[in-house]
Coordinates of C-alpha atoms in Angstrom, one line a residue:
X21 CA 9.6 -41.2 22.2
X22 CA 7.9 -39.0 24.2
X23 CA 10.0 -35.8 23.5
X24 CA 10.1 -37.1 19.6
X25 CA 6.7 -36.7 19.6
X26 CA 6.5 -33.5 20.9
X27 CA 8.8 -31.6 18.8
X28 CA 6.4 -31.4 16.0
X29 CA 3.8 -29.4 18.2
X30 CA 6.2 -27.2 19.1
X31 CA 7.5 -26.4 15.6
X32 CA 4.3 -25.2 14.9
X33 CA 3.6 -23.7 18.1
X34 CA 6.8 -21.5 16.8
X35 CA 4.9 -20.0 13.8
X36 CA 2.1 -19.6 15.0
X37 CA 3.6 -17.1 17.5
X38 CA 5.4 -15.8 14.8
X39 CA 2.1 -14.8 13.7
X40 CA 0.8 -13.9 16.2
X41 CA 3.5 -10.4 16.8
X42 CA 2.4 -10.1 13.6
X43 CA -1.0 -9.8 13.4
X44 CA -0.3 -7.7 16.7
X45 CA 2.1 -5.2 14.7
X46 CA -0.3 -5.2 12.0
X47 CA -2.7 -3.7 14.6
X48 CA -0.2 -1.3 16.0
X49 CA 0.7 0.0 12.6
X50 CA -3.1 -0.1 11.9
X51 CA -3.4 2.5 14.9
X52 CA 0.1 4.4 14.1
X53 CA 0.0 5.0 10.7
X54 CA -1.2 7.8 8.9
X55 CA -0.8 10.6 6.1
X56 CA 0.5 9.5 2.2
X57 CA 1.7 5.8 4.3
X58 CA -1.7 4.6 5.2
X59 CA -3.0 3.5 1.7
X60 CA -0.1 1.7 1.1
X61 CA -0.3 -0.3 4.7
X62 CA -4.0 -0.5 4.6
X63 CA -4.2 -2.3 0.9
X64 CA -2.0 -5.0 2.8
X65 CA -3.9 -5.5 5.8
X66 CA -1.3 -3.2 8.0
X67 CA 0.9 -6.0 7.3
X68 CA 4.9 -4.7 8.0
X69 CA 7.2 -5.3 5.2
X70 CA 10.7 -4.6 7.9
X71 CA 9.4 -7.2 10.4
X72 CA 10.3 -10.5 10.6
X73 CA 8.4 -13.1 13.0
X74 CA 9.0 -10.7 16.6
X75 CA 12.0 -8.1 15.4
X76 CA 13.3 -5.7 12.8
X77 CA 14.4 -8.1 10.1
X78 CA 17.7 -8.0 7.9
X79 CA 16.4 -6.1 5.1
X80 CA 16.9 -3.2 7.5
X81 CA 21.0 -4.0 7.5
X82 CA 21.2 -2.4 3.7
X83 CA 19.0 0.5 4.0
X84 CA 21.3 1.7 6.7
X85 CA 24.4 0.8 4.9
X86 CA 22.8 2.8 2.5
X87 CA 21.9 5.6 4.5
X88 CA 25.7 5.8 5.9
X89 CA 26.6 5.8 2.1
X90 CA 24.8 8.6 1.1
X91 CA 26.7 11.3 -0.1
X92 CA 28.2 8.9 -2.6
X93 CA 24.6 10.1 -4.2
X94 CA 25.2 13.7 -3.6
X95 CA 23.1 14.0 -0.1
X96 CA 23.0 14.1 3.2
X97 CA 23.2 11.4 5.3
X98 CA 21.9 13.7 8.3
X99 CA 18.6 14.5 6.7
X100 CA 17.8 10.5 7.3
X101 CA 18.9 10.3 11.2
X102 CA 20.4 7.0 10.8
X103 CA 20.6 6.8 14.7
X104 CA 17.1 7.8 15.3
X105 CA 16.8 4.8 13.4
X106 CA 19.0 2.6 15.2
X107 CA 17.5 3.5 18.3
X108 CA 14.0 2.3 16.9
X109 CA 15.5 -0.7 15.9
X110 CA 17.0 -1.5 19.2
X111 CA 14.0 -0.7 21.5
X112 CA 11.6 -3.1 19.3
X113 CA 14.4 -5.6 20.1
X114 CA 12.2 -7.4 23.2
X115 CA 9.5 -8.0 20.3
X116 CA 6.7 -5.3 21.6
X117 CA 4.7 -4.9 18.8
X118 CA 3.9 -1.0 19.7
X119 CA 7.8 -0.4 19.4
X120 CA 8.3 -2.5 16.3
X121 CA 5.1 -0.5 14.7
X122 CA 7.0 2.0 15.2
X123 CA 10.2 1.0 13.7
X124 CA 8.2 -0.1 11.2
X125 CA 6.8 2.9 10.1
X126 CA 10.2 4.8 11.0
X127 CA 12.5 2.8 8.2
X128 CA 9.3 3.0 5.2
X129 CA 9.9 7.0 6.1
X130 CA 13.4 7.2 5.7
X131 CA 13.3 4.7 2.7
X132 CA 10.5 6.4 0.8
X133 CA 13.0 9.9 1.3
X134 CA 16.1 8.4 0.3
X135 CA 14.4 6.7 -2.4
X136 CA 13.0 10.0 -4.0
X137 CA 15.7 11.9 -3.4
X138 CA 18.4 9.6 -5.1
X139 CA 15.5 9.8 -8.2
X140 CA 15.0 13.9 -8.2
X141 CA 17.0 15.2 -11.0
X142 CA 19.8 17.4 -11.2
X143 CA 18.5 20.7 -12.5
X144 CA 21.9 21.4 -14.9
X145 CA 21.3 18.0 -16.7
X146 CA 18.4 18.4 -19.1
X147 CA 17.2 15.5 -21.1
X148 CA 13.9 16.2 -23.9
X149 CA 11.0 13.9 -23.4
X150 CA 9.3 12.8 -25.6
X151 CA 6.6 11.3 -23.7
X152 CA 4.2 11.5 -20.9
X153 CA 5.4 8.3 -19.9
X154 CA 9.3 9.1 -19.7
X155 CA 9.0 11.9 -17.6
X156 CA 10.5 12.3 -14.5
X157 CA 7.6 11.8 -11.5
X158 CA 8.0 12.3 -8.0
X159 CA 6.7 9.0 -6.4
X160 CA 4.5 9.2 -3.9
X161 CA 5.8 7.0 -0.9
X162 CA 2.8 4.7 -1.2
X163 CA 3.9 3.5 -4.7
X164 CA 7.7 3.4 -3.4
X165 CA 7.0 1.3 -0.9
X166 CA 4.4 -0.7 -3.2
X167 CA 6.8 -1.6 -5.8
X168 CA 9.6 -2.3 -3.1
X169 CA 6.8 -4.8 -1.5
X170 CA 6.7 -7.0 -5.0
X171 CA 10.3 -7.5 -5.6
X172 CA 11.1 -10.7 -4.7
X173 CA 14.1 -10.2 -2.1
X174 CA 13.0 -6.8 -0.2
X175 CA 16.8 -7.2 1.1
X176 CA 18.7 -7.2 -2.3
X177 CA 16.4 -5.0 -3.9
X178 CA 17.4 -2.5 -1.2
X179 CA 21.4 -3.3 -1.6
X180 CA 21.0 -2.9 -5.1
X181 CA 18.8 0.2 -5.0
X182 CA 16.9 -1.7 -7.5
X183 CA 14.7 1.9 -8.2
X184 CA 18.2 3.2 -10.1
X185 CA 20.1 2.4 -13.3
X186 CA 22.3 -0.7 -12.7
X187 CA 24.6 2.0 -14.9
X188 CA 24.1 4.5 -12.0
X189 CA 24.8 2.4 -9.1
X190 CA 28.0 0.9 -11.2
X191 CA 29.1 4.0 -11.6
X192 CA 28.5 5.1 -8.1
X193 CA 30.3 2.2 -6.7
X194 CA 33.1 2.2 -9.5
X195 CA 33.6 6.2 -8.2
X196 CA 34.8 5.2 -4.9
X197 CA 36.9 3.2 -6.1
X198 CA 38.5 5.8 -9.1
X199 CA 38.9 8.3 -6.0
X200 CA 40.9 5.5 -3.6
X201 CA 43.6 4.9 -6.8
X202 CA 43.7 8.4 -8.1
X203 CA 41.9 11.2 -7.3
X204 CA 43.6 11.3 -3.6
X205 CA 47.3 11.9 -6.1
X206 CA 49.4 15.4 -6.0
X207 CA 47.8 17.3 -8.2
X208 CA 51.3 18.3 -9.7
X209 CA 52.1 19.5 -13.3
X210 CA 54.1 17.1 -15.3
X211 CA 56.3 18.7 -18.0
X212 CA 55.0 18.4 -21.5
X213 CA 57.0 18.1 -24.7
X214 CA 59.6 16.1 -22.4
X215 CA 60.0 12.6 -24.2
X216 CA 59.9 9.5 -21.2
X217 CA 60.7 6.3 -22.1
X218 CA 61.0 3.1 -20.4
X219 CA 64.2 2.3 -19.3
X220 CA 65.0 6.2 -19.2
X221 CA 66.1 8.6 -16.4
X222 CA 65.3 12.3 -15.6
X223 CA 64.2 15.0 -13.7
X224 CA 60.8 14.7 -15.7
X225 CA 60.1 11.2 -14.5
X226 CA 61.3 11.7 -11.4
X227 CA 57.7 14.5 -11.4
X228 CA 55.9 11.5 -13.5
X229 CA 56.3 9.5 -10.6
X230 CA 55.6 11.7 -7.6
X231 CA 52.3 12.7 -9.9
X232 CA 51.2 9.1 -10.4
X233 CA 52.3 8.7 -6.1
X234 CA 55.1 6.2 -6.8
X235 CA 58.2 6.3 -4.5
X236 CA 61.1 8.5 -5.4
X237 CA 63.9 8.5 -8.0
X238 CA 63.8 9.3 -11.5
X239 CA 64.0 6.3 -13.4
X240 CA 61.4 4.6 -15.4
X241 CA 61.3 1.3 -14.2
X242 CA 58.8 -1.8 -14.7
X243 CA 56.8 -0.3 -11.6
X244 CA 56.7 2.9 -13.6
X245 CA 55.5 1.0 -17.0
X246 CA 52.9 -0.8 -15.3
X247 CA 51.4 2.2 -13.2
X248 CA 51.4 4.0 -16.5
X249 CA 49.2 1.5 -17.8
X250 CA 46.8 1.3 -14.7
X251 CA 46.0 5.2 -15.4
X252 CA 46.2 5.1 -19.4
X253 CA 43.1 1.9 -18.7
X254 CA 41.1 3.9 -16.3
X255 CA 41.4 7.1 -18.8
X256 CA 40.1 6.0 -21.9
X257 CA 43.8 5.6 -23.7
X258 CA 46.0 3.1 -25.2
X259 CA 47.3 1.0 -22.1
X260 CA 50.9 0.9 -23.6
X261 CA 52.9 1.9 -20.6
X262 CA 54.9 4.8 -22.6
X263 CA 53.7 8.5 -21.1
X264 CA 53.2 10.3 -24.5
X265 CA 51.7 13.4 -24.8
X266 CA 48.3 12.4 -24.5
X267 CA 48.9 10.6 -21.2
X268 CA 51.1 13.8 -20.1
X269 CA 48.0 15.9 -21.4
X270 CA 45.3 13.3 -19.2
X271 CA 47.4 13.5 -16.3
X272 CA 47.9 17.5 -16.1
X273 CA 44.1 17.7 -16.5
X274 CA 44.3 17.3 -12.7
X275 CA 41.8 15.0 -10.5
X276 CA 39.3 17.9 -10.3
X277 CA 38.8 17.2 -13.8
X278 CA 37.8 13.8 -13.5
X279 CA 35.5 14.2 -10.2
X280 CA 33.5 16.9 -12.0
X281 CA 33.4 14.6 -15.3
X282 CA 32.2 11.6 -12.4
X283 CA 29.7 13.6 -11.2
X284 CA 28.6 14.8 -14.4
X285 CA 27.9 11.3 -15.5
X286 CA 26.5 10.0 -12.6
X287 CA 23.6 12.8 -13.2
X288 CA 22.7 11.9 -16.4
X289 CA 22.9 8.1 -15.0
X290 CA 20.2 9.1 -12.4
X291 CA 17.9 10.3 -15.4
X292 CA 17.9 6.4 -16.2
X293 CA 15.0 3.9 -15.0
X294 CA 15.5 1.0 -12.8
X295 CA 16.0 -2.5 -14.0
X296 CA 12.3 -3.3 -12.7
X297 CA 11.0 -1.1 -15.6
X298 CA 11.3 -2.9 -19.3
X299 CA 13.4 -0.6 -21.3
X300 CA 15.9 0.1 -22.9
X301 CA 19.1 2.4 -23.3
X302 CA 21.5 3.6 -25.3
X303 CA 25.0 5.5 -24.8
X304 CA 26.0 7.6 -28.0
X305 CA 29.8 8.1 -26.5
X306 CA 30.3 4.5 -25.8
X307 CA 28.1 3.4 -28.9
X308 CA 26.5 0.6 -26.9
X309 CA 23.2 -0.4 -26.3
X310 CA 21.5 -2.2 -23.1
X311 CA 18.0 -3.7 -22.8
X312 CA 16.1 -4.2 -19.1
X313 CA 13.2 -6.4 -17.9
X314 CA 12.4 -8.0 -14.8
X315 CA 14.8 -6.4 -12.2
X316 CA 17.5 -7.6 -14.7
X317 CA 19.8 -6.7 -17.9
X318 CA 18.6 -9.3 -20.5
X319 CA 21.1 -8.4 -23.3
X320 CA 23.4 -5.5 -25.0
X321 CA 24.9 -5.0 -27.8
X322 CA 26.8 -2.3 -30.2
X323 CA 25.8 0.3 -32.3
X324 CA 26.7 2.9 -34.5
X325 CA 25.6 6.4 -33.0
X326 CA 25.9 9.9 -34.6
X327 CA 29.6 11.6 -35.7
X328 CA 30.3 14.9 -34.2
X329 CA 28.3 16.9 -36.6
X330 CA 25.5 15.0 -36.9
X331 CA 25.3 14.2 -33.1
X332 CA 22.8 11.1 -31.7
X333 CA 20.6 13.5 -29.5
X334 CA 19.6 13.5 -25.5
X335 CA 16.1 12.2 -25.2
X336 CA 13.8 9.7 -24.2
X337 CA 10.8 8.4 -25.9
X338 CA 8.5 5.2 -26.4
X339 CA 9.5 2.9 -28.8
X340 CA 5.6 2.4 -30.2
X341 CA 6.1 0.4 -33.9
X342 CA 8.1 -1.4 -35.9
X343 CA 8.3 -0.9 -39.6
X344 CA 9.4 -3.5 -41.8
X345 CA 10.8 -3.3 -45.2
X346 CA 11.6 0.7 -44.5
X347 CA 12.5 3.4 -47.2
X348 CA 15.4 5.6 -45.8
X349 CA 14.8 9.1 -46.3
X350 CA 18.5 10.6 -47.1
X351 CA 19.3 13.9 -45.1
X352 CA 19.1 16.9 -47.5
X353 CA 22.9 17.5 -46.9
X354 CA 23.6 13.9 -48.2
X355 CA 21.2 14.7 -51.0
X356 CA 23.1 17.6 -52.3
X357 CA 26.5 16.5 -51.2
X358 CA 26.1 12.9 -52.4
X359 CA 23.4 12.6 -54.7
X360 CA 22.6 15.4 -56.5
X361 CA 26.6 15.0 -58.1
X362 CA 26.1 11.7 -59.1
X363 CA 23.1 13.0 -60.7
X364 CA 25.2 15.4 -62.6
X365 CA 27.4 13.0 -63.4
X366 CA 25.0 11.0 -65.6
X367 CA 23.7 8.3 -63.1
X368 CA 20.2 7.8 -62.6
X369 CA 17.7 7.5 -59.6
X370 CA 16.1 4.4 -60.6
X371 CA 20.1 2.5 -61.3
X372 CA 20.5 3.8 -57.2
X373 CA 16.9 2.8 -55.7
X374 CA 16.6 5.8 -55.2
X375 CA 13.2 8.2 -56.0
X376 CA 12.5 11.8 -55.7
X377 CA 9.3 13.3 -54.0
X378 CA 7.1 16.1 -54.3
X379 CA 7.0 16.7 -50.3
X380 CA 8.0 15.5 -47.0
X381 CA 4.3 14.5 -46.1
X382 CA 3.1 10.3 -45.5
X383 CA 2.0 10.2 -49.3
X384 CA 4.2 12.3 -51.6
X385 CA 3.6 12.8 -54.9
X386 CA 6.4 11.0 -57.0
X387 CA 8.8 13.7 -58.9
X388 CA 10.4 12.7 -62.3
X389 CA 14.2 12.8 -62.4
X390 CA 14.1 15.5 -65.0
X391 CA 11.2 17.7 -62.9
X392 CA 14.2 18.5 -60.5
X393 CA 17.2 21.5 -60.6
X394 CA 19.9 19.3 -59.6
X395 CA 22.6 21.9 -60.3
X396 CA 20.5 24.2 -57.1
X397 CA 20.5 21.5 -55.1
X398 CA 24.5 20.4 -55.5
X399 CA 24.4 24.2 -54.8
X400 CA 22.7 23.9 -51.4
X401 CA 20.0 26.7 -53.6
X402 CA 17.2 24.3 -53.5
X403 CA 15.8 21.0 -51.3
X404 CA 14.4 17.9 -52.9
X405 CA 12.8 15.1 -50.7
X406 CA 15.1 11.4 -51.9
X407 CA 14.7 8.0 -50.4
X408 CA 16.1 5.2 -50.8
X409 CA 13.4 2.0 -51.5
X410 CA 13.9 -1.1 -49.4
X411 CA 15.6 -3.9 -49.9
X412 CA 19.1 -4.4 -50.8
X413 CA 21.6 -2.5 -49.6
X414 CA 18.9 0.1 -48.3
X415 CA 20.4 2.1 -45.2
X416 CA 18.2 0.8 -42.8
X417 CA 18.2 -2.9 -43.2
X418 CA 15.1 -5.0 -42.4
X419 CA 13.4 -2.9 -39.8
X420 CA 13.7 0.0 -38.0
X421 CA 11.6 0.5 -34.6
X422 CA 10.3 3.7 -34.0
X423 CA 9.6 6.2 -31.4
X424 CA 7.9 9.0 -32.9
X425 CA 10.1 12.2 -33.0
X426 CA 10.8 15.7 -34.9
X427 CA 14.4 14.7 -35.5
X428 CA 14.0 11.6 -37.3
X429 CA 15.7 9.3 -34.7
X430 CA 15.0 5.6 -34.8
X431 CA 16.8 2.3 -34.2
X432 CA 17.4 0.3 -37.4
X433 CA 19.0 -2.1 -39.2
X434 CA 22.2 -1.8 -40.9
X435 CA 24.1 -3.5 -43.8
X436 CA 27.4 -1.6 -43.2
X437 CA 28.6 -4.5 -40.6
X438 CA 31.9 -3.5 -41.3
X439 CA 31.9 -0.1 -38.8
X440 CA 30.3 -2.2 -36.0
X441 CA 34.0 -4.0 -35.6
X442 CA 35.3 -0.8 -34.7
X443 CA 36.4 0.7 -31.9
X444 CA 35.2 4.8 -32.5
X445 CA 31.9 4.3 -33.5
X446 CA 30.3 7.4 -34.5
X447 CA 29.2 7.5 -38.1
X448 CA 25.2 7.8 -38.7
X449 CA 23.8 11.0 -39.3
X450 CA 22.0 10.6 -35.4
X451 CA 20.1 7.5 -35.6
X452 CA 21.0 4.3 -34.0
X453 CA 22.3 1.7 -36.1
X454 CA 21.9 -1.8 -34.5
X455 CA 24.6 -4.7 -34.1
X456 CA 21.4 -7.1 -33.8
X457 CA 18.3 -5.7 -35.1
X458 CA 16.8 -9.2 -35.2
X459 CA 17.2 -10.1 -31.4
X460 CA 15.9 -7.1 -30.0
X461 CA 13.6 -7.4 -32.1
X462 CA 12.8 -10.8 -30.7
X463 CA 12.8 -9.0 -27.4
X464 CA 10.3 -6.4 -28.1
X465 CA 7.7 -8.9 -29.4
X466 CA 8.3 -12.3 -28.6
X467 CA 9.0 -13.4 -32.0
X468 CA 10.2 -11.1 -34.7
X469 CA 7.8 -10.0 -37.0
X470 CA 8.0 -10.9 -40.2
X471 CA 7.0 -8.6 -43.6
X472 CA 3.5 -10.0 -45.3
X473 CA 4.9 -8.7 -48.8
X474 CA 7.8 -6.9 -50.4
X475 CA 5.5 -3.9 -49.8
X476 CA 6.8 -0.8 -48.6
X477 CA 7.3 0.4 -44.7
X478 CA 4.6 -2.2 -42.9
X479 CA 4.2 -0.8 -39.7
X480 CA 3.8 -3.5 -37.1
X481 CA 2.7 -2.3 -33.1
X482 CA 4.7 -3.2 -30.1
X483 CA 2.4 -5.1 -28.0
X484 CA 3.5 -2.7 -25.2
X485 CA 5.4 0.3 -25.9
X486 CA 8.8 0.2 -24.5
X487 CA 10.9 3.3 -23.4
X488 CA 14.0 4.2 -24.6
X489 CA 16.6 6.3 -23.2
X490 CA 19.4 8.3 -25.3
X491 CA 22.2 9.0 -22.9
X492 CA 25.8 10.1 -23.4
X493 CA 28.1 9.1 -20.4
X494 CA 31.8 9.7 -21.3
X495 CA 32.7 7.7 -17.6
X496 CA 32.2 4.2 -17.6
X497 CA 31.8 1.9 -15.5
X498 CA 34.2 -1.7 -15.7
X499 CA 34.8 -4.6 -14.3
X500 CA 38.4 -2.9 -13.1
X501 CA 36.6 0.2 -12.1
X502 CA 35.7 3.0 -14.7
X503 CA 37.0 4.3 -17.5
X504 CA 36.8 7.4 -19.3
X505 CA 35.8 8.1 -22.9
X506 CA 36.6 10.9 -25.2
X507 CA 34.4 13.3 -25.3
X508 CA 33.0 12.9 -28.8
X509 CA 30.0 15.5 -28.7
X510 CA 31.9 18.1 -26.9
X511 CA 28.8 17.7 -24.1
X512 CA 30.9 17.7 -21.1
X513 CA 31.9 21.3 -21.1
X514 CA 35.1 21.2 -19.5

């Protein structure tokens, strides 16, 4: 009974000695720290964010891993002496709050660097900002280590490098993989023009299969068909199993290709905020579309990004505004290409929703159908300003949710449904057409917004802008690994 009664003392007793190291660390640091690391430690009382009770706790473990892991980022993993660290670690193991201080302060240093580093930009990938807000900053550690403090797991946030693009770090981890399966292969030619076949024999296979690291012989076997299929999935082509020409074509463009393309993609990755920041993102050569809040991906979707001509541009802005019930103001090629002979034809503006305007400012002057020269502008000789009035089958759907640019991108609405079931899907003349215009609506305001009247373009304000980024990554990341996508835009320069 005795000893029963006494264990709850010394259950205490534990913590508070617990606290004590460390309100003693605190101290230590207090006397320790200085430069750009004091405000952050003094704001929190000196308290340590890498010690728990009297040592160096686990959420140490990832930030060396990641350290080690570095040049999977394109650095150094020298420039963060990992064993400098390691030593720290080791003599605050006896719980002395001077040597823990010191770890302490030790692992913020080499977070805060690795941290800013894996965030600085490449200087060859350029994206146009739109905004003050978008713009690449370099952190100051204080607010590194501040943000780091409020995520809820300091370990997992740290494993998950939860300052990066959950695309980034998928693509990081899906590279290491892509190089273990096929960048390590001969890097042999494989004759073109040569048809292979399953169930066929030949001096061609026999090179198919040294090129794809198979073991010898030259017949195209099930192993064959089904490491065929492997690389045709992880390339961005049909997974039949049957090396046509464009498989022959993929495989002869050698691994150096496909690390450059990697690397490529993994810069314009890096351009992309962390899950902690609400935002969202969209990738014009996958045509997909990802939203972020919280430390977390709260939804995606499809959408329909630019063709080849009319290309869905690099940027980021801030989404500031919806506008409900929007006209769509038809691209003077359309107008002339599209209109204008329909015009000639004998159809009418009014029968087509459509009107003509004096200008491209807000409040144009209507134009009467007969006021205009549609033979010039068939004829490319002359511009007129057409839109299309909502409602209907109007281009833009419901709502389309600005972020205010020269180019005349925006998210919006679409009544073609039809092109978001397939596969390529680059058709809009650069804006974003959305798979769900309602839910992200939902997303951006709580509860979608509804139109007061059927009056024109009612502009409705985010109750906090939201970023958005425009990206164009032609490596994927899967759940297999990653996957390669046509290069649509001609963007990857190789």
């Amino acid at each position: 009974m005795l000893i029963a009664a006494a264990l709850p003392s010394i259950a205490a007793a534990q913590p508070d000695a617990a606290q004590a190291t460390r309100s003693s660390v605190a101290a230590e640091i207090r006397a320790q720290v200085g430069g750009k690391y004091k405000n952050f430690y003094g704001r929190r009382g000196y308290w340590p964010i890498w010690v728990d009770q009297d040592r160096i706790g686990p959420q140490a473990d990832p930030l060396l891993a990641l350290i080690a892991d570095s040049e999977a980022d394109g650095l150094d993993p020298d420039d963060y002496d990992s064993q400098a660290l390691k030593q720290r670690i080791a003599a605050a193991g006896n719980g002395d709050p001077k040597a823990l201080a010191r770890a302490e302060l030790a692992l913020s240093r080499a977070f805060t660097d690795i941290v800013a580093d894996m965030r600085r930009p490449a200087r060859d990938v350029r994206m146009r900002y739109l905004d003050k807000e978008v713009e690449p900053q370099e952190a100051e550690p204080s607010e590194i280590l501040r943000i780091a403090a409020l995520a809820p797991s300091l370990s997992d946030y740290v494993r998950d490098a939860g300052w990066m693009s959950p695309l980034y770090m998928r693509l990081r981890n899906a590279r290491a993989r892509y190089d273990a399966q096929w960048a390590q292969l001969p890097d042999l030619p494989v004759p073109e023009g040569v048809r292979m076949r399953p169930g066929g024999r030949s001096e061609a296979i026999a090179m198919l299969r040294e090129r794809l690291g198979m073991a010898g012989g030259d017949a195209y076997d099930k192993a064959l068909v089904a490491r065929v299929k492997a690389f045709q999935g992880d390339h961005g082509l049909k997974p039949d199993g049957v090396a046509g020409a464009m498989t022959i074509a993929a495989l002869n463009k050698g691994p150096g290709h496909y690390r450059r393309t990697l690397a490529l993609n993994l810069e314009r990755a890096r351009l992309l905020p962390g899950p902690w920041t609400r935002h969202v993102v969209v990738d014009a050569a996958s045509a997909q579309l990802w939203y972020y809040s919280k430390g977390a991906l709260d939804g995606s979707m499809k959408v329909v990004a630019g063709t080849k001509e009319t290309q869905t541009p690099f940027m980021a802005g801030m989404i500031r505004y919806a506008t409900l019930n929007p006209y769509w103001n038809i691209p003077p090629d359309l107008v002339a290409n599209k209109v204008a002979p329909k015009i000639l034809e004998g159809g009418s503006l009014k029968a087509m929703r459509y009107e003509a305007l004096a200008d491209w400012s807000a409040n144009p002057a209507p134009l009467a159908q007969s006021a205009v020269d549609w033979d010039a502008v068939a004829a490319g000789r002359q511009e007129v300003r057409v839109r299309q009035l909502p409602g209907g089958s109007n281009a833009m759907g419901k709502v389309k949710f600005m972020f205010p640019n020269d180019l005349g991108i925006y998210l919006h609405d679409t009544p073609q449904r039809n092109l978001l079931a397939k596969d390529d899907r680059h058709f809009s003349n650069g804006c974003v057409r959305l798979e769900d215009a309602q839910r992200l609506g939902r997303w951006f305001f709580g509860e979608m917004p509804k139109a007061k009247s059927d009056a024109p373009e009612q502009h409705v304000p985010l109750p906090q802008p939201v970023p958005v980024y425009l990206t164009y990554l032609t490596a994927v990341p899967t759940k297999d690994g990653v996957t390669f996508l046509p290069d649509v835009y001609g963007r990857d320069g190789d």
